[in-house]
Amino acid sequence: MKLRVRIQRQTERLELQGGEEASLTELLVHVQELLLPKHGWSADTEFYLSLNGKEPLSDTGQTLSSVGIVSGDLICVMLPQSGAPAPAQEPSTQGPSTQEPSTQGPSTQGPSTQRPSTQRPSTQEPFTQGPYTQGPSTQEPYTHGPYTQEPMLCSEAEDGQVPLSLELLHRAACGGASGGPCDAIMVAVHLLMLETGFMPQDGELRSGDMPGGWRSAGGAYKLQYTHPLCADSGVMVIGLAMGPLLALNATLNVNQKVDAVRKVCLNPSSYVANEGTGERSEVERTAAAVFRDLAKLSRTVKDQIAYPLIAAARAGEQQQHTG
């Protein structure tokens, strides 16, 4: 079973033997012995796993499938709130209390009494604004804004707050006056497909990048994905602006044949605030100021497009194996 494991802001990919019969205990051991040390945490660090970043998965020896984990899922590693581990400081070697100006001349003092090389500032820089802390090794270029550090899903977002991944995608794709409501909806749809385990057909993209060719003139959009559950399958999501509505047509192609089709029609005004015309301030251009009712949009896209396509792909593969 292939899974994505997120430790603060970094995502690792791992594969467990045994498929859906792999146990939660195996996953816990893998994270504890391999991933935690890789990210600078001790294997003795207390942690728990979660699918939604809030509720822990209790390990009673059950299989991953029995707790609702399928291949491609994003597993969140919840760590202590105190931040990443850091070496103990030695105040006796620093500060004015350790220096005696009356007995030492300038030639005996200097940077040799300080040892900055023993400190790891990249792992102990808590974010001082907002109700979250910055990850240990990656820093986003935006130091303000009403977005929230992952792990956070769109289904958990409240009005006025969005996941950081959506903020980055929206800034890159819809920043300034060029982005319209349909553009914003397609950006959110792309993120929701990623949350469900789909991956861009062209491979992984950098954080904040939309797939190439996702938007065409005339209000047409195209997103293409693969999924770990669908080795021989591909998914294409076509969006077409039709007056005030955005029609989505998603197809599952198995061995170059259309196997399933899902359709949904969205009203962008239900999920995107009226942006008006003219120049907008930086705050007015943020995703948190633009999007609303993300939880409803998440349910609509996942329940009517993403999950049915995954189910169809799994059913098709089972038929191939039994046939």
Coordinates of C-alpha atoms in Angstrom, one line a residue:
M1 CA 0.0 0.0 0.0
K2 CA 1.4 3.4 -1.0
L3 CA 0.8 6.2 1.4
R4 CA 1.8 9.8 1.9
V5 CA 3.0 10.8 5.4
R6 CA 3.2 14.4 6.4
I7 CA 5.5 15.4 9.3
Q8 CA 4.8 19.1 9.9
R9 CA 5.4 20.7 6.5
Q10 CA 7.2 17.9 4.8
T11 CA 5.6 15.0 3.0
E12 CA 7.2 11.6 2.6
R13 CA 6.0 8.7 0.4
L14 CA 6.2 5.2 1.7
E15 CA 5.0 1.7 0.6
L16 CA 3.9 -0.9 3.1
Q17 CA 3.9 -4.6 2.2
G18 CA 0.7 -6.5 2.5
G19 CA -1.5 -4.0 0.7
E20 CA -4.8 -3.3 2.5
E21 CA -4.0 -6.1 5.0
A22 CA -1.0 -4.1 6.4
S23 CA -1.6 -3.2 10.0
L24 CA -1.6 0.1 11.7
T25 CA 1.1 -1.1 14.0
E26 CA 3.4 -1.6 10.9
L27 CA 2.8 2.0 9.9
L28 CA 3.5 3.3 13.4
V29 CA 6.7 1.4 13.6
H30 CA 7.8 2.6 10.1
V31 CA 7.1 6.2 11.1
Q32 CA 8.8 5.8 14.5
E33 CA 12.0 4.1 13.4
L34 CA 12.6 5.6 9.9
L35 CA 10.7 8.9 9.4
L36 CA 11.1 10.5 12.8
P37 CA 14.9 10.2 12.9
K38 CA 15.1 11.4 9.3
H39 CA 13.4 14.6 10.3
G40 CA 15.5 15.2 13.4
W41 CA 13.1 13.7 16.0
S42 CA 14.1 11.0 18.4
A43 CA 12.5 7.6 17.9
D44 CA 11.2 8.0 21.5
T45 CA 9.2 11.1 20.7
E46 CA 5.5 10.7 21.5
F47 CA 3.3 11.1 18.5
Y48 CA 0.1 9.8 17.0
L49 CA -1.3 9.4 13.5
S50 CA -4.4 11.0 12.1
L51 CA -6.3 11.1 8.9
N52 CA -7.8 14.6 9.4
G53 CA -5.1 16.2 11.6
K54 CA -7.3 16.1 14.7
E55 CA -8.6 12.7 15.6
P56 CA -5.9 10.1 16.5
L57 CA -6.0 6.6 15.1
S58 CA -6.0 4.2 18.0
D59 CA -3.8 1.1 17.4
T60 CA -5.5 -2.1 18.5
G61 CA -3.8 -4.3 16.0
Q62 CA -6.4 -3.6 13.2
T63 CA -5.6 -3.4 9.5
L64 CA -5.3 -0.1 7.7
S65 CA -8.4 -0.8 5.6
S66 CA -10.4 -1.4 8.8
V67 CA -9.7 2.2 10.0
G68 CA -10.6 3.7 6.6
I69 CA -7.1 4.0 5.2
V70 CA -6.7 3.3 1.4
S71 CA -3.7 3.6 -0.8
G72 CA -2.8 7.2 -1.7
D73 CA -4.2 8.6 1.6
L74 CA -2.4 11.4 3.4
I75 CA -1.4 10.4 7.0
C76 CA -0.7 13.2 9.4
V77 CA 2.0 12.7 12.1
M78 CA 0.9 14.8 15.1
L79 CA 3.9 15.8 17.2
P80 CA 4.4 17.7 20.5
Q81 CA 3.5 21.4 20.2
S82 CA 6.8 22.5 21.7
G83 CA 8.4 22.4 18.3
A84 CA 11.4 20.4 16.8
P85 CA 14.1 19.2 19.1
A86 CA 17.1 21.4 19.5
P87 CA 20.5 21.0 21.4
A88 CA 20.6 22.4 24.9
Q89 CA 22.1 25.9 25.1
E90 CA 25.0 26.7 27.3
P91 CA 24.4 30.1 28.8
S92 CA 27.6 29.9 30.8
T93 CA 29.6 30.5 27.6
Q94 CA 27.5 33.3 26.4
G95 CA 26.2 36.7 27.6
P96 CA 27.8 39.5 29.6
S97 CA 27.6 37.5 32.9
T98 CA 30.4 35.2 31.7
Q99 CA 32.8 38.0 30.8
E100 CA 35.0 39.9 33.2
P101 CA 36.1 43.2 31.5
S102 CA 38.3 44.2 34.5
T103 CA 40.6 41.2 34.0
Q104 CA 40.4 40.5 30.3
G105 CA 41.5 42.7 27.4
P106 CA 39.8 42.9 24.0
S107 CA 42.3 40.5 22.6
T108 CA 40.9 37.7 24.8
Q109 CA 37.4 38.2 23.8
G110 CA 35.7 37.7 20.4
P111 CA 33.6 35.3 18.4
S112 CA 35.8 32.3 19.6
T113 CA 33.8 32.3 22.8
Q114 CA 30.6 31.7 20.9
R115 CA 29.7 28.5 19.1
P116 CA 26.9 29.2 16.7
S117 CA 27.7 26.0 14.8
T118 CA 26.2 24.0 17.7
Q119 CA 22.8 25.6 17.2
R120 CA 20.3 24.7 14.5
P121 CA 18.2 27.9 13.9
S122 CA 16.3 26.3 11.1
T123 CA 14.7 23.9 13.6
Q124 CA 13.9 26.4 16.4
E125 CA 12.2 29.4 14.7
P126 CA 8.6 29.4 15.9
F127 CA 6.3 31.5 13.9
T128 CA 5.4 34.5 16.0
Q129 CA 2.2 35.4 14.3
G130 CA -0.9 33.3 14.1
P131 CA -2.0 30.1 16.0
Y132 CA 0.5 27.8 14.5
T133 CA 4.3 27.1 14.4
Q134 CA 6.5 26.9 11.4
G135 CA 7.9 23.6 10.2
P136 CA 11.5 22.7 11.0
S137 CA 13.1 22.9 7.6
T138 CA 10.9 24.8 5.1
Q139 CA 9.8 28.4 5.1
E140 CA 7.1 29.8 3.0
P141 CA 7.8 33.2 1.4
Y142 CA 4.6 34.7 2.8
T143 CA 4.9 35.8 6.4
H144 CA 1.4 37.0 7.0
G145 CA -2.1 36.1 5.9
P146 CA -5.1 34.2 7.3
Y147 CA -4.0 30.8 6.2
T148 CA -3.2 27.8 8.3
Q149 CA -0.3 25.4 8.4
E150 CA -0.9 21.9 7.1
P151 CA -2.1 19.4 8.0
M152 CA -5.4 21.0 7.3
L153 CA -8.0 19.9 4.7
C154 CA -10.4 22.1 2.9
S155 CA -13.2 20.2 4.6
E156 CA -11.9 21.6 8.0
A157 CA -11.6 25.2 6.8
E158 CA -14.0 27.9 8.2
D159 CA -14.8 31.1 6.5
G160 CA -11.9 33.5 6.7
Q161 CA -9.3 30.6 6.9
V162 CA -7.8 28.4 4.3
P163 CA -5.0 25.8 4.1
L164 CA -1.6 27.2 3.2
S165 CA -1.5 25.0 0.0
L166 CA -4.7 26.7 -1.3
E167 CA -3.2 30.1 -0.5
L168 CA -0.1 29.4 -2.5
L169 CA -2.0 27.9 -5.5
H170 CA -4.4 30.8 -5.5
R171 CA -1.7 33.4 -5.4
A172 CA 0.2 31.8 -8.3
A173 CA -2.8 31.1 -10.5
C174 CA -5.3 33.9 -9.6
G175 CA -3.2 36.7 -8.2
G176 CA -4.0 40.2 -9.4
A177 CA -7.0 41.1 -11.5
S178 CA -6.7 38.3 -14.0
G179 CA -8.2 35.5 -11.8
G180 CA -12.0 35.1 -12.1
P181 CA -14.4 33.0 -10.0
C182 CA -14.2 30.0 -12.3
D183 CA -10.4 30.1 -12.1
A184 CA -10.6 30.1 -8.3
I185 CA -13.0 27.1 -8.3
M186 CA -10.7 25.1 -10.6
V187 CA -7.8 25.8 -8.3
A188 CA -9.8 24.5 -5.3
V189 CA -10.9 21.4 -7.4
H190 CA -7.3 20.7 -8.1
L191 CA -6.3 20.8 -4.5
L192 CA -9.3 18.6 -3.5
M193 CA -8.2 16.0 -6.1
L194 CA -4.7 16.1 -4.5
E195 CA -6.2 15.6 -1.0
T196 CA -7.9 12.5 -2.3
G197 CA -4.7 10.9 -3.4
F198 CA -4.7 11.9 -7.1
M199 CA -1.4 13.0 -8.6
P200 CA -0.9 15.2 -11.7
Q201 CA -0.3 13.2 -14.8
D202 CA 2.9 15.0 -15.5
G203 CA 4.4 14.1 -12.1
E204 CA 4.7 16.0 -8.9
L205 CA 4.7 19.8 -9.1
R206 CA 6.3 22.3 -6.9
S207 CA 4.2 23.7 -4.1
G208 CA 2.0 26.4 -5.4
D209 CA 2.2 25.3 -9.1
M210 CA -0.9 24.4 -11.2
P211 CA -0.5 21.7 -13.9
G212 CA 0.6 23.0 -17.3
G213 CA -2.3 23.8 -19.7
W214 CA -4.9 23.7 -16.9
R215 CA -6.6 26.9 -18.2
S216 CA -7.5 27.8 -21.8
A217 CA -9.1 30.8 -23.4
G218 CA -12.9 30.9 -23.5
G219 CA -13.4 29.6 -20.0
A220 CA -12.2 26.0 -20.6
Y221 CA -10.1 24.0 -18.1
K222 CA -8.5 20.6 -18.1
L223 CA -6.8 18.7 -15.3
Q224 CA -5.3 15.2 -15.7
Y225 CA -4.4 12.8 -12.9
T226 CA -3.2 9.3 -12.0
H227 CA -3.9 7.5 -8.8
P228 CA -1.9 4.9 -6.9
L229 CA -5.0 2.7 -6.9
C230 CA -5.3 2.9 -10.7
A231 CA -2.1 1.6 -12.2
D232 CA -3.5 1.4 -15.7
S233 CA -6.0 4.3 -15.4
G234 CA -6.1 8.0 -15.8
V235 CA -8.6 10.7 -14.8
M236 CA -9.4 13.8 -16.7
V237 CA -11.4 16.7 -15.3
I238 CA -12.8 19.1 -17.8
G239 CA -14.3 22.4 -16.7
L240 CA -16.4 24.7 -18.9
A241 CA -17.8 28.0 -17.9
M242 CA -21.5 28.2 -18.9
G243 CA -22.8 31.6 -18.0
P244 CA -22.9 31.9 -14.2
L245 CA -22.2 28.2 -13.8
L246 CA -19.1 25.9 -14.1
A247 CA -19.8 22.5 -15.5
L248 CA -17.3 19.7 -14.5
N249 CA -17.1 16.5 -16.5
A250 CA -14.7 13.9 -15.0
T251 CA -13.8 10.7 -16.9
L252 CA -12.0 7.6 -15.8
N253 CA -9.9 6.0 -18.6
V254 CA -8.9 2.4 -18.2
N255 CA -6.5 1.1 -20.9
Q256 CA -7.4 4.1 -23.1
K257 CA -11.1 3.3 -22.8
V258 CA -13.7 5.5 -21.0
D259 CA -14.8 3.4 -18.0
A260 CA -16.7 5.9 -15.9
V261 CA -18.1 9.5 -16.2
R262 CA -19.0 11.8 -13.4
K263 CA -20.7 15.2 -13.9
V264 CA -21.4 18.1 -11.5
C265 CA -22.5 21.7 -12.1
L266 CA -21.2 24.3 -9.6
N267 CA -22.2 27.9 -9.0
P268 CA -19.0 29.8 -8.4
S269 CA -20.8 32.5 -6.5
S270 CA -21.7 30.0 -3.8
Y271 CA -18.0 29.5 -3.0
V272 CA -16.2 32.6 -4.2
A273 CA -16.9 36.0 -2.8
N274 CA -17.8 38.8 -5.3
E275 CA -14.4 40.2 -6.2
G276 CA -15.8 43.2 -8.0
T277 CA -13.8 45.2 -10.4
G278 CA -10.8 47.5 -10.2
E279 CA -7.5 47.2 -8.2
R280 CA -7.7 45.1 -5.1
S281 CA -5.4 45.3 -2.1
E282 CA -3.1 42.4 -1.1
V283 CA -5.4 41.3 1.7
E284 CA -8.4 41.3 -0.7
R285 CA -6.5 39.0 -3.1
T286 CA -5.8 36.4 -0.5
A287 CA -7.5 33.0 -0.8
A288 CA -9.1 33.4 2.7
A289 CA -10.8 36.6 1.5
V290 CA -12.0 35.0 -1.8
F291 CA -13.2 31.5 -0.8
R292 CA -16.2 30.7 1.4
D293 CA -17.9 27.5 2.4
L294 CA -14.9 25.4 1.4
A295 CA -16.3 22.5 3.5
K296 CA -19.3 22.2 1.3
L297 CA -17.2 22.5 -1.9
S298 CA -15.0 19.7 -0.6
R299 CA -18.0 17.4 0.1
T300 CA -19.4 18.1 -3.4
V301 CA -16.2 17.5 -5.3
K302 CA -15.1 14.5 -3.3
D303 CA -18.5 12.8 -3.0
Q304 CA -19.6 13.3 -6.6
I305 CA -16.3 13.1 -8.5
A306 CA -13.2 11.9 -6.6
Y307 CA -14.5 9.0 -4.5
P308 CA -16.8 7.5 -7.2
L309 CA -13.9 7.5 -9.7
I310 CA -11.7 5.7 -7.2
A311 CA -14.4 3.2 -6.5
A312 CA -14.9 2.6 -10.2
A313 CA -11.2 2.1 -10.7
R314 CA -10.9 -0.4 -7.9
A315 CA -13.9 -2.3 -9.2
G316 CA -12.4 -2.4 -12.6
E317 CA -9.1 -3.7 -11.4
Q318 CA -10.8 -6.4 -9.3
Q319 CA -12.8 -7.5 -12.4
Q320 CA -9.5 -7.8 -14.4
H321 CA -7.9 -9.9 -11.6
T322 CA -10.9 -12.2 -11.3
G323 CA -11.6 -12.3 -15.0

